[in-house]
PDB file of C-alpha atoms in Angstrom:
ATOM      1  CA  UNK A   1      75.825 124.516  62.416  1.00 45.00           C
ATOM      2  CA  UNK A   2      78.528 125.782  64.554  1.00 44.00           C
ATOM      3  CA  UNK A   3      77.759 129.388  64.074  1.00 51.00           C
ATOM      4  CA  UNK A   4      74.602 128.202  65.798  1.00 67.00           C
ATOM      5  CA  UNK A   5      75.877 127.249  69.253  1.00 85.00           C
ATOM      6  CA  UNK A   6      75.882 129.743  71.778  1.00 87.00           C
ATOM      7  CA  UNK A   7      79.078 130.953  73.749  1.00 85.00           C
ATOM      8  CA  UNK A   8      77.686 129.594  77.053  1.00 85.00           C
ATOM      9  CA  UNK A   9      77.223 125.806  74.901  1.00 86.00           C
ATOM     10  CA  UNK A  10      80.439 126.021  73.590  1.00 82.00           C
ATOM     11  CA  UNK A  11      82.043 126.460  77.015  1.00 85.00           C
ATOM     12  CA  UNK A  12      79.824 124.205  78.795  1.00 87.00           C
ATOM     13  CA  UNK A  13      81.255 121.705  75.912  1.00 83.00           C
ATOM     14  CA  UNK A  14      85.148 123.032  76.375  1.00 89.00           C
ATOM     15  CA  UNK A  15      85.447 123.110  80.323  1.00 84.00           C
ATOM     16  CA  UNK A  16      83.175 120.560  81.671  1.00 84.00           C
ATOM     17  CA  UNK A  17      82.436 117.849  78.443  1.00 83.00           C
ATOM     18  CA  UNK A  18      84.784 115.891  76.620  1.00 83.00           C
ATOM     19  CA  UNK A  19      84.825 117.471  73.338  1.00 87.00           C
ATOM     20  CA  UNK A  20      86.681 115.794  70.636  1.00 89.00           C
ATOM     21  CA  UNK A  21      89.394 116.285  68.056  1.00 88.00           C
ATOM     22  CA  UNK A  22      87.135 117.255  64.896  1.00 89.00           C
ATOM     23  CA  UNK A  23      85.043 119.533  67.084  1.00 88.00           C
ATOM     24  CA  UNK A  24      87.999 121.126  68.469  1.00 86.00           C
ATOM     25  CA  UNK A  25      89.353 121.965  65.205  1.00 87.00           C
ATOM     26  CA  UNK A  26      85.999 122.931  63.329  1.00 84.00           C
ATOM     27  CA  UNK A  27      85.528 125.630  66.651  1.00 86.00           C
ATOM     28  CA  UNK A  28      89.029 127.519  65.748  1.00 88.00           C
ATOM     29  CA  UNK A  29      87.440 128.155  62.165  1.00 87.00           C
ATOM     30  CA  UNK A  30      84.612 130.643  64.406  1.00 87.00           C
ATOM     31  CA  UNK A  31      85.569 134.065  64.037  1.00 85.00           C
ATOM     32  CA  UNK A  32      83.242 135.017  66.724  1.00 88.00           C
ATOM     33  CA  UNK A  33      85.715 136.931  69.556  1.00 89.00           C
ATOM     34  CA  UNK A  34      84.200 135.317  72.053  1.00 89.00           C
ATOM     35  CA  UNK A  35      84.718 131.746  70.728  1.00 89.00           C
ATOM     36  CA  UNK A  36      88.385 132.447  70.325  1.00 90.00           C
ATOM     37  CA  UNK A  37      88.624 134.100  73.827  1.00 91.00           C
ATOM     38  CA  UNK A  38      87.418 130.917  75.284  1.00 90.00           C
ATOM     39  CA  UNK A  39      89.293 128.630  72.650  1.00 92.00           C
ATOM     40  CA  UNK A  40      92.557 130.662  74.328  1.00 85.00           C
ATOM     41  CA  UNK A  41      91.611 130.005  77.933  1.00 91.00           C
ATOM     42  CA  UNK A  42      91.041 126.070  76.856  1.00 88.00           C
ATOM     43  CA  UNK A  43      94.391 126.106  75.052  1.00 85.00           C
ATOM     44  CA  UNK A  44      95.910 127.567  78.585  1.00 90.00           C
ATOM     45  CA  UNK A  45      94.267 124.843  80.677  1.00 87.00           C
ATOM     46  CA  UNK A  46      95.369 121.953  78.156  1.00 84.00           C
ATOM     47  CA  UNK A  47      99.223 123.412  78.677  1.00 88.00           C
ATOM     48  CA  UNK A  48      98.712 123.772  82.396  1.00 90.00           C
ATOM     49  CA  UNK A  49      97.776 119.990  82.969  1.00 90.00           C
ATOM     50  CA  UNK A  50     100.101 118.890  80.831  1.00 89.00           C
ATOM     51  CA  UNK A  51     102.814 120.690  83.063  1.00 93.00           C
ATOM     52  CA  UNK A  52     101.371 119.422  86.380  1.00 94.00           C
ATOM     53  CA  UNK A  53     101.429 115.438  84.944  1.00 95.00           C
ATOM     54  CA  UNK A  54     104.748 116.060  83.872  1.00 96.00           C
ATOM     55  CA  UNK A  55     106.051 117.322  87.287  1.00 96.00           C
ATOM     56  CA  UNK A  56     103.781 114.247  88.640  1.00 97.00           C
ATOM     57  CA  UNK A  57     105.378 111.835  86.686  1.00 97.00           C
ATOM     58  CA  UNK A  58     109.274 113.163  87.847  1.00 97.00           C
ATOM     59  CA  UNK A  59     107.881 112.726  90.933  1.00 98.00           C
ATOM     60  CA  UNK A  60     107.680 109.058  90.959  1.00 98.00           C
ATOM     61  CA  UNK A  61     111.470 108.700  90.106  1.00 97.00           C
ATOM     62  CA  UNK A  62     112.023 106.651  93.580  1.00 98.00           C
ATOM     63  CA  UNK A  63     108.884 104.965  93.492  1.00 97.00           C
ATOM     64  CA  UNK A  64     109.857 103.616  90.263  1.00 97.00           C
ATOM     65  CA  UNK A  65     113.458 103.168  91.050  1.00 97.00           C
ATOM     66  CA  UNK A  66     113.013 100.372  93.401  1.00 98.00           C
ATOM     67  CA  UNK A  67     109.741  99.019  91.785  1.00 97.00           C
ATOM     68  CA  UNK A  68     112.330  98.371  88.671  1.00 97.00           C
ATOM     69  CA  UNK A  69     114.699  96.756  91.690  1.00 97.00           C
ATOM     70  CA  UNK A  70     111.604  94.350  92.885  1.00 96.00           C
ATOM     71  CA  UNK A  71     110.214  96.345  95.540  1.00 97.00           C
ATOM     72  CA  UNK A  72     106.139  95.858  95.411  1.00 96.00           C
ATOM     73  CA  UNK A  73     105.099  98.350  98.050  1.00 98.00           C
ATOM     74  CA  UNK A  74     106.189 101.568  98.881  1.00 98.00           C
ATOM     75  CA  UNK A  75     105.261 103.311 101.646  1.00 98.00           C
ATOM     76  CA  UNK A  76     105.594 107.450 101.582  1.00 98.00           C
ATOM     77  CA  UNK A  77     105.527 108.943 104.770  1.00 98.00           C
ATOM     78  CA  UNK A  78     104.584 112.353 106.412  1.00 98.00           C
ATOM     79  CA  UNK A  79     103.919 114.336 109.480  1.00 98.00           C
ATOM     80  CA  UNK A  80     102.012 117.260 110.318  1.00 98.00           C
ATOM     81  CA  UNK A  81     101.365 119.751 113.835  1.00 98.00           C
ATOM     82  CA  UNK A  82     104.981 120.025 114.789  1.00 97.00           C
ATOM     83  CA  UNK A  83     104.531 123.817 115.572  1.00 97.00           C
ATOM     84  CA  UNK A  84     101.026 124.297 116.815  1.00 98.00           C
ATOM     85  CA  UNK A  85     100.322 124.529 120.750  1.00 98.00           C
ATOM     86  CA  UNK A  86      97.522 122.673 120.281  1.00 98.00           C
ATOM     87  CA  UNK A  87      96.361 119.458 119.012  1.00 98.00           C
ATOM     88  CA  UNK A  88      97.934 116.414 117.954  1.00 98.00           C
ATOM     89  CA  UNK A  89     100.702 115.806 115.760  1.00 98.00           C
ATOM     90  CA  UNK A  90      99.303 113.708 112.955  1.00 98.00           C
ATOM     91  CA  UNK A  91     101.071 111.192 110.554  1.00 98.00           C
ATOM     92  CA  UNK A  92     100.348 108.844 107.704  1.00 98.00           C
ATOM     93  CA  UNK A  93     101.561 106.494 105.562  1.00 98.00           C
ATOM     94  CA  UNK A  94     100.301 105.731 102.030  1.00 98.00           C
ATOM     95  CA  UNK A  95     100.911 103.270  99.132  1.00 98.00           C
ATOM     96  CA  UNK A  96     100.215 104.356  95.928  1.00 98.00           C
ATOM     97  CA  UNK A  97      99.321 102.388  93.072  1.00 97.00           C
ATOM     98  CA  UNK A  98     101.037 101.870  89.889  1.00 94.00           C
ATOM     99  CA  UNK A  99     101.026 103.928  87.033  1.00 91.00           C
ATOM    100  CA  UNK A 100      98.876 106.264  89.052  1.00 96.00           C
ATOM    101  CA  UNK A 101      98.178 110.056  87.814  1.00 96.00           C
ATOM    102  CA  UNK A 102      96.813 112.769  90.513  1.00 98.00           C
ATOM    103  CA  UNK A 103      98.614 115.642  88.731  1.00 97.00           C
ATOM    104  CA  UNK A 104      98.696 118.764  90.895  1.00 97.00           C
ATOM    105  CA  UNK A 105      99.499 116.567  93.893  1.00 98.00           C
ATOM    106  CA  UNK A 106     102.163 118.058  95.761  1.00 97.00           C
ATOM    107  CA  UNK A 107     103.520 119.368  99.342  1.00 96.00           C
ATOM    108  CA  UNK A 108      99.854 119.825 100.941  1.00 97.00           C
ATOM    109  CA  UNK A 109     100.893 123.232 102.364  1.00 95.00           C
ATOM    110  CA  UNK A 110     101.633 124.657  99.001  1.00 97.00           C
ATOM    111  CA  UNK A 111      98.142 123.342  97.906  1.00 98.00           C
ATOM    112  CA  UNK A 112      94.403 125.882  98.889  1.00 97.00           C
ATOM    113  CA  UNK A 113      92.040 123.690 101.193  1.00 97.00           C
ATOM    114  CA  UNK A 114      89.601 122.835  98.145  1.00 98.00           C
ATOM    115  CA  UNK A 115      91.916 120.367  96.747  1.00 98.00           C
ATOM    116  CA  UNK A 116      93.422 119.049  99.506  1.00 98.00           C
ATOM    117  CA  UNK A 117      90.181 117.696 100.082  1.00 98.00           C
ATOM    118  CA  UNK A 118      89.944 116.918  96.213  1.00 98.00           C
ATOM    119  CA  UNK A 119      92.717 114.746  96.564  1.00 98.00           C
ATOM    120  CA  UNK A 120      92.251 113.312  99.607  1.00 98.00           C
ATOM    121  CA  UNK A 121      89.023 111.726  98.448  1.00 98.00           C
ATOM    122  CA  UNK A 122      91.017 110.297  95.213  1.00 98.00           C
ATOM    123  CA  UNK A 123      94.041 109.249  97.780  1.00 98.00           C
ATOM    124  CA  UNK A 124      91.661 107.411  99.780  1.00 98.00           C
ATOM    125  CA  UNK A 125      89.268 105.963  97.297  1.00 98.00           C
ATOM    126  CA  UNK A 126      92.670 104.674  95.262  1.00 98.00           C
ATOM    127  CA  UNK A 127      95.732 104.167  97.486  1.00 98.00           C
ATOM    128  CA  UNK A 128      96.747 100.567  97.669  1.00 98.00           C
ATOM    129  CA  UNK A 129      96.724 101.106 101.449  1.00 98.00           C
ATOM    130  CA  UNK A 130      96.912 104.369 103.621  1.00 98.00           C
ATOM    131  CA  UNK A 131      96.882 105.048 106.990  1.00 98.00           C
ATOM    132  CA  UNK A 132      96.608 108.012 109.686  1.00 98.00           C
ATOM    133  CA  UNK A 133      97.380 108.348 113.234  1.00 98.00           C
ATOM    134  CA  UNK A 134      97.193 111.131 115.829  1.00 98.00           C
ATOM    135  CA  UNK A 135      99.522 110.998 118.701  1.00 98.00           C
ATOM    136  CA  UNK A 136      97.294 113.513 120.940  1.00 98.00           C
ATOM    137  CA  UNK A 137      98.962 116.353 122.903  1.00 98.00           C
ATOM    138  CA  UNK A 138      99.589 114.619 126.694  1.00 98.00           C
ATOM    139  CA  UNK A 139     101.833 112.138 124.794  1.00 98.00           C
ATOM    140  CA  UNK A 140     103.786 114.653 123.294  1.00 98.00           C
ATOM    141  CA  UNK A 141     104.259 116.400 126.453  1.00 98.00           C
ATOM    142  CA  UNK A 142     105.798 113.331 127.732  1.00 98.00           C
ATOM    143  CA  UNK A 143     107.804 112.742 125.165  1.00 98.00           C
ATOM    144  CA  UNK A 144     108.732 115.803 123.498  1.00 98.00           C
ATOM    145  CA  UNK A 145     107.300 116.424 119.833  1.00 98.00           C
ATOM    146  CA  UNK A 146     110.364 115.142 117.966  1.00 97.00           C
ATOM    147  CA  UNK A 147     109.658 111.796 119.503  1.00 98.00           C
ATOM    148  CA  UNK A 148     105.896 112.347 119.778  1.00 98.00           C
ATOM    149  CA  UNK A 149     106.347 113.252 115.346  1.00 98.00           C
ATOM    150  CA  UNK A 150     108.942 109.231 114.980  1.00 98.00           C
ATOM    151  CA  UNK A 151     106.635 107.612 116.886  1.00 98.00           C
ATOM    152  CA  UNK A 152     102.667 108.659 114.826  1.00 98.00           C
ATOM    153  CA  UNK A 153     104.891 107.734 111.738  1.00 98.00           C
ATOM    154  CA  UNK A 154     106.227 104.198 112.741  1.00 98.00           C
ATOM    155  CA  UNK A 155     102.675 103.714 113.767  1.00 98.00           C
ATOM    156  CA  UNK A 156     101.351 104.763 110.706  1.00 98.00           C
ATOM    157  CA  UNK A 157     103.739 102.314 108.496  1.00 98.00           C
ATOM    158  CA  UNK A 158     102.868  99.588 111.181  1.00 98.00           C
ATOM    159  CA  UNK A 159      99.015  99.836 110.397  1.00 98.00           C
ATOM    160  CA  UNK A 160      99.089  99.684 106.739  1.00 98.00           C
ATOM    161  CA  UNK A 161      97.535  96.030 106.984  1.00 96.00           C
ATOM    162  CA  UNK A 162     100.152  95.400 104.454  1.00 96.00           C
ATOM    163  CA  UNK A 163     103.888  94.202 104.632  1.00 95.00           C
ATOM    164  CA  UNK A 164     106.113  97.273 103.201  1.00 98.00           C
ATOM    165  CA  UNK A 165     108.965  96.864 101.111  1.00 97.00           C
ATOM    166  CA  UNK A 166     110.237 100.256 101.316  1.00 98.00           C
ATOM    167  CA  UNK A 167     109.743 103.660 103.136  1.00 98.00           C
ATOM    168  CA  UNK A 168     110.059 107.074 101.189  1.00 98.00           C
ATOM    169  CA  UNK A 169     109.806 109.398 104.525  1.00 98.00           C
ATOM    170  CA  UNK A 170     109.906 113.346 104.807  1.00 97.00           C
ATOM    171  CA  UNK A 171     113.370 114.287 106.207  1.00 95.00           C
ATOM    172  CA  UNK A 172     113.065 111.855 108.795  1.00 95.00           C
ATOM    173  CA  UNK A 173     114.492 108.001 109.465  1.00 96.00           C
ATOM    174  CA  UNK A 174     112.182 105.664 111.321  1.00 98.00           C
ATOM    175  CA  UNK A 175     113.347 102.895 113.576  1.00 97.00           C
ATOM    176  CA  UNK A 176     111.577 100.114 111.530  1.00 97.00           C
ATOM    177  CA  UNK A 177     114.455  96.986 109.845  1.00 97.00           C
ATOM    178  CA  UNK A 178     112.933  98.736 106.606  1.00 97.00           C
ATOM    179  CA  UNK A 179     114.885  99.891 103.130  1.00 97.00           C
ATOM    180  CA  UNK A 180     114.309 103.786 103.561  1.00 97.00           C
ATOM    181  CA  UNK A 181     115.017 106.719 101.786  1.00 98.00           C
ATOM    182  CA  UNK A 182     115.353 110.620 104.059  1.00 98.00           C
ATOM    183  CA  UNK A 183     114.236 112.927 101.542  1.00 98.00           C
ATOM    184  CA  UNK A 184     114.766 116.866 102.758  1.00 97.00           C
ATOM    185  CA  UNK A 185     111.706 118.485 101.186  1.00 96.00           C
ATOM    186  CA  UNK A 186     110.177 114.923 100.303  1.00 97.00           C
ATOM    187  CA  UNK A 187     106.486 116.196 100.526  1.00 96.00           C
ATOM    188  CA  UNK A 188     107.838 118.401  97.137  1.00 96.00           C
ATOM    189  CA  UNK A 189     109.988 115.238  95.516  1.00 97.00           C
ATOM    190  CA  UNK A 190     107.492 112.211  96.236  1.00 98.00           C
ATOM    191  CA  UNK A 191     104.307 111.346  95.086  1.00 98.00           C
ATOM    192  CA  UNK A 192     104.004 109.132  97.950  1.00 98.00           C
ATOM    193  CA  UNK A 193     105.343 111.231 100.809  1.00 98.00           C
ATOM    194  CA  UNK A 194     103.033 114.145  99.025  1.00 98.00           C
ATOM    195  CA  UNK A 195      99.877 111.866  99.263  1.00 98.00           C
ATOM    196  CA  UNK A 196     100.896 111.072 103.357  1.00 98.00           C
ATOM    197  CA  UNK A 197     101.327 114.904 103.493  1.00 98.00           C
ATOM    198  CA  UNK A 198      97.295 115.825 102.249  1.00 98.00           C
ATOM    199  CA  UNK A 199      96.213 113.028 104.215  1.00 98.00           C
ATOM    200  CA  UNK A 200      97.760 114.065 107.104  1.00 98.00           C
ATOM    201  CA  UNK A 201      97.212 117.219 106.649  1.00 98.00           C
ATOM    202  CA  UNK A 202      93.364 117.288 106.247  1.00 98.00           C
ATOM    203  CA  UNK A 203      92.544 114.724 108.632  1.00 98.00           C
ATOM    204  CA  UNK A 204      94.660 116.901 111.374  1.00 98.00           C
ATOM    205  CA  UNK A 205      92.652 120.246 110.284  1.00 98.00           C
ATOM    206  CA  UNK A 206      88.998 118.037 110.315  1.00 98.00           C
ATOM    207  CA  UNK A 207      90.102 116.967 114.210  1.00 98.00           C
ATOM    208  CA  UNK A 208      91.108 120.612 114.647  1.00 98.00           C
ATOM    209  CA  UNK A 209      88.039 121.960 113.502  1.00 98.00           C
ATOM    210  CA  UNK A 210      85.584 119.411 115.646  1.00 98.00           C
ATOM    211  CA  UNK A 211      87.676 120.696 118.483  1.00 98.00           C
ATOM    212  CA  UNK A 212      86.812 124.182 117.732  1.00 98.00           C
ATOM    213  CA  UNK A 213      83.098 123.306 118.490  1.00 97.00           C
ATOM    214  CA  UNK A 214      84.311 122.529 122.033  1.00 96.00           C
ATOM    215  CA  UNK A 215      86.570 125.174 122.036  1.00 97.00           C
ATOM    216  CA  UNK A 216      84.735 127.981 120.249  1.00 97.00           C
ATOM    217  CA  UNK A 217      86.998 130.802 121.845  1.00 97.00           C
ATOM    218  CA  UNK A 218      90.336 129.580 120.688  1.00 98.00           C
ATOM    219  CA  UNK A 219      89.635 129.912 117.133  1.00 97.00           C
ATOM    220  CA  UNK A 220      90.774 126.333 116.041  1.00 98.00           C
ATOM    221  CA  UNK A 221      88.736 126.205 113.091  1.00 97.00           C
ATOM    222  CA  UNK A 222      91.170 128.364 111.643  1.00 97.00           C
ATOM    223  CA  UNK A 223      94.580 128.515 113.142  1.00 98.00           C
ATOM    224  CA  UNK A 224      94.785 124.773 113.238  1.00 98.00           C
ATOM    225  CA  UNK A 225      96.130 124.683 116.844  1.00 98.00           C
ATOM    226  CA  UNK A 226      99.068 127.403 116.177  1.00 98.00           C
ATOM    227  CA  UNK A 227     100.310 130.254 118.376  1.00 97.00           C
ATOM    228  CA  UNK A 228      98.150 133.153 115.894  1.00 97.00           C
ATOM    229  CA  UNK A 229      97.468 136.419 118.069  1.00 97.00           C
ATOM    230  CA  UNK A 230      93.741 135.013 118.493  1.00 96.00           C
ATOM    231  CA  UNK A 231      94.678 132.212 119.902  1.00 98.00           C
ATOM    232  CA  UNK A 232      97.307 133.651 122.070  1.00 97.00           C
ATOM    233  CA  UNK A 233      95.133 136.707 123.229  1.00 97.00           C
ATOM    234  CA  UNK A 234      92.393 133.686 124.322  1.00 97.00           C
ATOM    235  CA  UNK A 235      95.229 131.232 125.957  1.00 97.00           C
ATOM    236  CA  UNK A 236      95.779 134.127 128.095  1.00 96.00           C
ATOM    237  CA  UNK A 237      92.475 134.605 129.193  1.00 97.00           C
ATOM    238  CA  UNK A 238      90.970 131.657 129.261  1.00 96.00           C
ATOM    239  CA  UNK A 239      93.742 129.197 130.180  1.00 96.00           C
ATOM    240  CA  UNK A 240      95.132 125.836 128.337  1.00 97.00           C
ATOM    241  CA  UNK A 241      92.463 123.394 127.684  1.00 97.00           C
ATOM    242  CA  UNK A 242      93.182 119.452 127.825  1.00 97.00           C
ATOM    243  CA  UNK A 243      94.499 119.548 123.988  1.00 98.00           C
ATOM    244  CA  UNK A 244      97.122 122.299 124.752  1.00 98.00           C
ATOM    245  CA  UNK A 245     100.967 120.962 124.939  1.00 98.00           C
ATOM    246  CA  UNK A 246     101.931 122.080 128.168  1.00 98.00           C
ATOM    247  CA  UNK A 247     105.575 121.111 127.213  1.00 97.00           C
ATOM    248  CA  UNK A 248     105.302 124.638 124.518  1.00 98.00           C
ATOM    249  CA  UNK A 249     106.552 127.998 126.497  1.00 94.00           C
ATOM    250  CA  UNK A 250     103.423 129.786 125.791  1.00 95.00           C
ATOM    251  CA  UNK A 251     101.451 127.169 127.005  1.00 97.00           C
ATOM    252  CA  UNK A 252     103.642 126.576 130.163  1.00 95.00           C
ATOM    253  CA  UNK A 253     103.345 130.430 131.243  1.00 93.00           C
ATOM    254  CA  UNK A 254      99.657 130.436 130.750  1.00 92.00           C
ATOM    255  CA  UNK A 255      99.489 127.533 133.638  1.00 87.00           C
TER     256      UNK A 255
END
């Protein structure tokens, strides 16, 4: 009977079914190449995501650290658009639930646009609460971006809708009378401060890339707002548009 199934079933049944134990073990008696070829790249797979919910699970070691000391909810917080010349500088805030799993989820730059947007459709659908702000270019401008960064992420923990416990934030203290943890490379440590980091990050390159259908000739869609030779070459010729930070040298000699 299993001599019967084709390759293309059997992998169907491997990659995108849930095949069970029994099955599992009756396939490894097929001494078709093919099967075993595929039976090696399942085996692969089953060790890789076992790896990433491993390195997920160490990385709710504060989370559950101060859940064990009473603390409900736990806010992780991130910022993104620091650099860029255009654009806002975008922050969130999320809260995620207990006992969660989104293995993979990590610092959203070290992650490929498909699954950002994979988990930011899990981090919104399941977050306790989550929240993203955009603290648009004039403001930074008048108050420089370090300020213009402090201030989207207070704002972000303010608008949870939910009273906060405790802040995990990316190398950064807010001014909020708030327990709070700095973590230097957070967005690689946290679970929660990863999860601000894809929301932040995606909802910054979605704004980025409806501004690029304003802005066709700046090429927004993909450099996200930052000083590539594109961009430069068309700052030059075509001038700063309202989303530019005038406060950035490039911009400023452009004027």
């Amino acid at each position: 009977m299993m001599k019967q199934e084709t390759i293309a079933v059997i992998k169907q049944h491997l990659f995108y079914e849930t095949p069970n134990d029994e099955w599992i073990a009756s396939l490894r008696l097929d001494e078709r190449k093919g099967v075993q070829k595929i039976l090696t790249q399942y085996d692969k797979q089953i060790e890789q995501h076992a790896q990433l919910e491993e390195a997920f699970k160490a990385s709710l070691q504060f989370e559950e650290q101060w859940q064990a000391e009473g603390c409900e909810f736990i806010a992780g917080v991130d910022e993104v658009g620091r650099g860029p010349l255009a654009g806002p500088v975008t922050a969130a805030a999320a809260i995620l639930p207990k006992n969660c799993s989104f293995p993979g989820l990590t610092d959203s730059k070290k992650l490929k646009e498909e699954r950002r947007d994979y988990f930011h459709a899990l981090l919104t659908e399941q977050s306790l609460a989550y929240k993203v702000v955009h603290i648009a270019a004039d403001q930074i401008d008048e108050i420089n971006i370090y300020e213009a960064s402090k201030k989207a992420m207070q704002q972000a923990v303010e608008e949870l809708g939910v009273q906060v416990d405790a802040l995990l934030v990316d190398a950064m203290s807010l001014p909020l009378p708030l327990r709070q943890l700095s973590l230097t490379k957070g967005d690689e440590r946290s679970a929660s401060i990863a999860a601000a980091s894809v929301l932040a990050k995606v909802e910054r390159d979605r704004y980025m890339k409806q501004l690029a259908e304003n802005y066709p000739q700046y090429g927004f869609e993909k450099n996200m707002g930052y000083g590539t030779k594109i961009h430069l070459d068309a700052l030059e010729r075509f001038g700063p548009t309202p989303e530019h930070r005038r406060s950035f040298s490039p911009v400023q000699q452009c004027l």
